[in-house]
Amino acid sequence: MRRTLGAIAAASVALLVLTPNAAAARDTAKLALPEPSGPHAVGTTALHLRDDARPDPWVPEERRELMVSLWYPSESRHGPRAAYVTPTESELILESAGVTGVPGEVLSTTRTHARVGVRPVDGEFPLVVLSPGFSLPRTSLTGLAEDLASRGYAVAAIDHTYEASAITFPDGRVTGCLLCGADPDGEVVAGSRAADISFVLDRLTGEDPLWSRKIDADRIAMVGHSMGGAGAARVMLTDPRVRAGINMDGTFHPALDTDLGRPCMMLGSDQHGRPGADESWDGTWPNLTGWKRWLSVAGAAHSSFTDYSLLGEQMGAELEDEPIRGERAARITRLYVAAFLDIHLRGRERPLLDGPSPRFPEVRFEK
C-alpha cells in the first residue's frame, strides 16, 4: 500500500498531536534529552552551506542552501549548552503538528548535553550523517546525535530546506515546509536528499579547513529516519563514500531493484517494519547483497526513533498504539545504531546484532 508523504509526516509527529493532561503540563519546562552514554563530552557547531552550482529543487530561482548541525567528541564539559530549538522554531514545529495545550516555546526549553563551540578531541573521527523525516527538522534526531558523538563519532545532521517545519538561517530567515501541503513524489524528494548529502560530504571532507582534517573520509555512514531512510538508500547507490547505511522506519522511494553490496540495516516500528507491512522493504531486502539486518521493535511507532516520543511523554502525551516508553525506545535506537556503526566503521565485534537478546525482547530479527 502506498503511503503518501503527508501521511508519513503526520505519523512522524503523531505522538505530539495530543493535549497533555493538566498534571503533566505543569512540568513541560523540564523537558530533557537522555544523557549521552559514551565516555566523551560532546561539542556542537552549526554550519551554513551554500551550493552555488545547484538551484534549489523546490525554489529554482534560489541556490541550494542547507543548515547542518555537527556534533563531535570534545575535551570540555564546560561552556554554554546548545539550544534544542529557538522559541520561534518550537512554535512552528508544534503548530505544524497541531499541538495544543502547551506553551508554544516549550521545545526550546529542552535540556541538551552538547556544549557550543568547544574544542574537539585530538584525532580523526568516523562520520555519521543523519537525515530526518519528511517535515521534521534536523533537531528531531539530537538525542541520537549526542550519544554517537559521546562514543567518538562526528555526526552531521542535515536540514533539507523547504522540507522541514522550521529552519533558521544565520541572517534570521526562517523557512517552513513548502512541500508539506503539496505531497510531492517520494522518489524526487529522495533524489534531492541524496544530492544534499553528497554536497555536505564534499564540504566536510574536502573544503572545510577544520573538519576535513578531523573527519576520516574512508569511514562514513548514513542513518536516516522515514524519508531520511529513503535518502540514505539513494545516496548509497550514487556515492561510494558512504560505506554503510541504516533506514529507520522509512519507505524506500523506490524499492531497490539493483544490488547494493554495502552493509545495510532496516530498523522499523510495529506498523511499518514487519514483513508485508511495507512492500518497499520486502522488495528491497533481496537486493541487499552485503551484510544486512532487518529488525523491528515491538510497541514502537514511527516517532519512536526520534526525540519526539520521549519529549511527548514528558509533556504528558499518551499514545495507545505505542506501548513502548520513549526512554526505552531511545535506548534501543541508540544501542542498535551504535552497534551497527561500530561493526562497519570501526571493525569491532558487537554480538547485539548476532541475534535476539534477552536484554531487549522488544527487538525482533525479522530476516
XYZ file of C-alpha atoms in Angstrom:
367
model
C 0.000 0.000 0.000
C 1.378 3.412 -0.954
C 1.714 5.829 1.945
C 1.710 9.481 0.927
C 4.399 11.760 2.283
C 1.705 13.740 4.032
C 0.551 10.653 5.912
C 4.120 9.740 6.806
C 4.792 13.257 8.080
C 1.695 13.058 10.276
C 2.866 9.725 11.682
C 6.265 11.217 12.488
C 4.730 13.624 14.963
C 1.612 11.659 15.890
C 2.681 11.239 19.491
C 2.788 15.006 19.895
C -0.632 15.651 18.399
C -2.323 15.314 21.750
C -3.272 17.704 24.513
C -1.231 16.936 27.657
C -3.101 16.307 30.849
C -3.008 19.099 33.395
C -0.785 17.264 35.885
C 1.977 16.762 33.348
C 1.579 20.105 31.606
C 2.962 21.993 34.579
C 6.241 20.075 34.159
C 6.745 20.897 30.487
C 9.593 23.273 31.359
C 11.571 20.183 32.446
C 11.969 18.616 29.030
C 15.331 16.892 28.689
C 17.115 14.503 26.363
C 18.742 11.434 27.933
C 22.370 11.722 28.999
C 24.813 10.510 26.325
C 26.204 7.092 27.217
C 29.738 7.314 25.802
C 32.980 8.376 27.541
C 33.427 11.714 25.771
C 31.974 15.135 26.405
C 30.111 16.464 23.378
C 30.642 19.660 21.398
C 28.498 21.075 18.649
C 28.500 23.754 15.999
C 26.162 24.830 13.206
C 27.242 25.169 9.578
C 25.564 27.225 6.862
C 26.389 25.735 3.456
C 25.509 27.174 0.049
C 25.804 25.207 -3.200
C 26.311 27.868 -5.865
C 26.339 25.194 -8.576
C 22.856 23.867 -7.801
C 19.466 25.557 -7.981
C 17.149 24.822 -5.112
C 14.931 21.947 -6.323
C 11.814 23.495 -4.773
C 12.516 27.207 -5.389
C 14.626 27.178 -8.586
C 15.362 30.908 -8.549
C 17.431 30.346 -5.383
C 20.701 28.486 -4.892
C 20.503 25.463 -2.618
C 21.280 26.424 0.985
C 21.480 23.998 3.886
C 21.839 24.201 7.629
C 23.856 21.411 9.212
C 24.475 20.665 12.887
C 27.760 18.957 13.677
C 28.300 17.101 16.958
C 31.710 15.711 17.939
C 33.676 14.285 20.885
C 35.008 17.171 22.930
C 37.681 17.869 25.509
C 35.419 20.059 27.629
C 32.269 19.622 29.664
C 32.094 23.370 30.244
C 30.621 26.166 28.185
C 27.098 27.084 27.102
C 24.733 24.217 26.345
C 23.366 24.138 22.831
C 19.762 25.232 22.425
C 17.480 22.455 21.216
C 15.453 24.814 19.026
C 14.633 28.511 19.148
C 11.270 29.640 20.580
C 10.110 30.521 17.059
C 11.121 27.101 15.747
C 9.295 25.450 18.643
C 6.118 27.325 17.821
C 6.297 26.381 14.157
C 7.050 22.716 14.884
C 4.135 22.424 17.296
C 1.824 24.372 15.013
C 2.634 22.108 12.082
C 1.834 19.106 14.281
C -1.414 20.587 15.547
C -0.243 20.505 19.171
C -2.328 22.381 21.734
C -2.291 22.689 25.500
C 1.393 23.570 25.923
C 3.288 26.850 25.607
C 4.380 27.407 22.018
C 8.019 27.825 23.002
C 8.139 24.669 25.143
C 10.509 22.698 22.886
C 13.068 25.483 23.208
C 13.328 24.674 26.932
C 14.580 21.132 26.228
C 17.835 20.394 28.033
C 20.579 19.161 25.710
C 24.074 17.961 26.612
C 26.372 19.337 23.903
C 28.476 22.439 24.521
C 28.684 25.078 21.823
C 31.983 25.613 20.032
C 34.227 23.675 22.412
C 37.456 22.088 21.195
C 37.236 18.574 19.702
C 39.468 15.812 20.999
C 42.602 15.010 19.044
C 42.479 12.547 16.169
C 40.208 11.714 13.249
C 36.582 10.662 13.639
C 34.328 8.363 11.644
C 31.450 10.422 10.250
C 27.755 9.617 10.598
C 25.329 11.687 8.517
C 21.753 11.973 9.790
C 18.758 12.818 7.610
C 15.399 13.438 9.371
C 11.887 12.505 8.374
C 9.775 14.492 5.943
C 8.519 17.700 7.630
C 10.863 17.182 10.594
C 13.872 19.374 11.397
C 17.369 18.040 11.935
C 16.949 18.673 15.658
C 14.466 15.774 15.883
C 17.495 13.429 15.968
C 19.548 15.387 18.523
C 19.451 12.691 21.207
C 20.882 10.082 18.848
C 23.493 12.552 17.562
C 24.715 13.473 21.043
C 25.003 9.834 22.029
C 27.015 8.892 18.938
C 29.332 11.868 19.422
C 29.950 10.794 23.018
C 31.065 7.430 21.605
C 33.678 9.047 19.369
C 31.822 9.790 16.138
C 31.441 13.055 14.280
C 27.738 13.430 13.465
C 26.316 15.760 10.829
C 22.522 16.254 10.784
C 21.130 17.963 7.685
C 18.109 20.223 7.448
C 16.644 19.760 3.968
C 15.398 23.239 3.120
C 11.656 23.650 2.445
C 11.062 20.070 3.668
C 11.092 20.874 7.406
C 8.630 22.830 9.506
C 11.239 25.317 10.788
C 14.809 26.100 9.720
C 16.623 29.238 10.871
C 19.466 30.698 8.805
C 22.235 32.960 10.161
C 20.675 36.077 8.640
C 17.480 35.478 10.627
C 15.381 33.946 7.842
C 13.124 31.131 8.947
C 11.870 28.764 6.269
C 8.941 26.406 6.669
C 7.812 23.216 4.964
C 6.922 24.428 1.499
C 6.335 20.844 0.342
C 4.128 19.689 3.193
C 0.883 20.702 1.506
C 1.994 19.538 -1.937
C 2.582 15.827 -1.211
C 5.423 15.585 -3.746
C 6.731 12.452 -5.416
C 8.794 10.486 -2.907
C 11.338 9.394 -5.482
C 12.041 13.021 -6.401
C 12.429 14.001 -2.738
C 14.763 11.064 -2.052
C 16.892 12.031 -5.048
C 17.122 15.614 -3.816
C 18.193 14.399 -0.396
C 20.922 12.265 -1.920
C 22.241 15.359 -3.706
C 22.148 17.314 -0.422
C 24.067 14.567 1.373
C 26.776 14.313 -1.264
C 27.202 18.101 -1.229
C 27.618 18.080 2.560
C 30.219 15.309 2.247
C 32.101 17.383 -0.326
C 32.274 20.272 2.120
C 33.109 18.313 5.251
C 35.747 16.044 3.736
C 37.352 18.337 1.178
C 36.666 22.042 1.544
C 36.192 22.812 5.237
C 39.609 23.786 6.669
C 38.896 22.310 10.115
C 36.619 19.343 9.607
C 38.390 17.968 6.542
C 41.317 17.326 8.914
C 39.165 15.828 11.672
C 36.890 13.542 9.637
C 38.098 10.217 8.300
C 36.726 10.238 4.747
C 37.177 6.459 4.500
C 34.723 5.820 7.351
C 31.356 7.397 6.544
C 27.862 6.037 7.231
C 24.286 7.266 6.737
C 21.416 6.988 9.188
C 18.020 8.266 8.086
C 14.574 8.342 9.651
C 11.496 7.972 7.443
C 12.198 9.962 4.244
C 15.751 10.267 5.536
C 15.981 6.474 5.306
C 14.990 6.653 1.648
C 17.649 9.319 1.134
C 20.221 7.094 2.840
C 19.483 4.248 0.425
C 19.585 6.543 -2.594
C 22.918 8.120 -1.694
C 24.456 4.686 -1.138
C 23.615 3.887 -4.745
C 25.171 7.103 -6.054
C 28.029 7.970 -3.679
C 30.655 5.315 -2.919
C 31.990 7.336 0.021
C 29.048 6.117 2.126
C 30.205 2.735 3.374
C 27.120 1.673 5.356
C 23.558 2.813 5.972
C 20.510 2.474 8.213
C 16.886 3.090 7.276
C 14.847 3.808 10.410
C 11.208 3.162 9.585
C 11.242 4.773 6.157
C 9.607 3.652 2.927
C 12.163 3.208 0.161
C 11.486 5.572 -2.745
C 11.640 3.369 -4.772
C 12.381 -0.146 -3.574
C 15.910 -1.077 -4.621
C 15.886 -3.061 -7.842
C 19.672 -3.235 -8.214
C 22.132 -4.957 -5.902
C 23.650 -2.947 -3.078
C 26.600 -4.780 -1.612
C 27.450 -2.452 1.275
C 26.205 -3.055 4.841
C 22.589 -2.054 5.449
C 20.186 -2.303 8.357
C 16.420 -1.746 8.330
C 15.071 -0.811 11.772
C 11.303 -0.464 11.890
C 8.226 0.011 14.042
C 5.389 -2.440 14.643
C 3.212 -0.922 11.955
C 5.951 -0.340 9.407
C 8.853 -2.743 9.923
C 7.168 -6.145 9.832
C 7.393 -8.254 6.659
C 4.404 -7.436 4.460
C 3.746 -4.063 6.108
C 5.694 -2.043 3.523
C 6.166 -3.580 0.094
C 9.263 -1.441 -0.489
C 11.026 -3.210 2.401
C 10.084 -6.637 1.089
C 11.181 -5.611 -2.403
C 14.465 -4.099 -1.266
C 15.582 -6.932 1.018
C 16.680 -9.433 -1.693
C 18.798 -6.721 -3.354
C 20.801 -6.007 -0.224
C 23.648 -8.356 -1.064
C 26.156 -7.378 1.628
C 25.928 -7.619 5.420
C 22.312 -6.901 6.362
C 19.779 -6.991 9.173
C 16.022 -6.431 9.270
C 14.865 -5.546 12.789
C 11.526 -4.370 14.143
C 10.729 -3.057 17.611
C 7.558 -4.328 19.280
C 5.408 -1.495 20.570
C 7.234 1.192 18.596
C 5.576 3.820 16.415
C 7.021 5.982 13.654
C 8.098 8.697 16.096
C 9.859 6.247 18.429
C 13.172 6.643 16.595
C 13.197 10.423 17.109
C 13.330 12.674 20.179
C 9.602 13.318 19.968
C 8.473 10.088 21.572
C 10.356 10.893 24.773
C 9.615 14.633 24.729
C 5.962 13.947 24.042
C 5.786 11.769 27.147
C 7.473 14.480 29.191
C 4.731 16.839 28.021
C 2.116 14.374 29.227
C 1.101 12.883 25.880
C -0.141 9.317 25.708
C -0.480 7.175 22.612
C -2.432 3.952 22.829
C -0.731 2.262 19.881
C 2.769 2.942 21.242
C 3.119 0.851 24.406
C 6.922 1.143 24.441
C 8.080 4.051 26.573
C 10.035 6.891 24.988
C 13.118 6.365 27.159
C 13.176 2.662 26.293
C 12.760 3.406 22.580
C 15.622 5.905 22.752
C 17.877 3.369 24.471
C 17.132 0.681 21.891
C 17.673 3.073 18.983
C 20.975 4.316 20.367
C 22.388 0.885 21.172
C 21.429 -0.844 17.930
C 22.517 2.060 15.729
C 25.840 2.334 17.589
C 26.420 -1.419 17.329
C 25.934 -1.290 13.548
C 28.307 1.649 13.198
C 30.933 0.093 15.468
C 30.951 -3.047 13.336
C 31.169 -1.337 9.966
C 33.142 1.835 10.657
C 35.431 0.579 13.430
C 35.699 -3.151 12.828
C 34.547 -4.018 16.339
C 32.579 -7.100 17.345
C 29.062 -6.368 18.527
C 27.135 -9.540 19.435
C 23.995 -7.425 19.900
C 23.413 -7.749 16.154
C 24.046 -11.501 16.013
C 20.509 -12.370 17.051
C 17.726 -11.746 19.585
C 18.837 -10.521 23.015
C 17.102 -11.272 26.340
C 18.016 -7.713 27.365
C 15.859 -6.345 24.546
C 12.987 -8.755 23.903
C 11.159 -5.992 22.006
C 13.696 -6.205 19.162
C 12.761 -8.852 16.607
C 15.125 -10.155 13.966
C 12.706 -10.408 11.063
C 15.115 -11.824 8.493
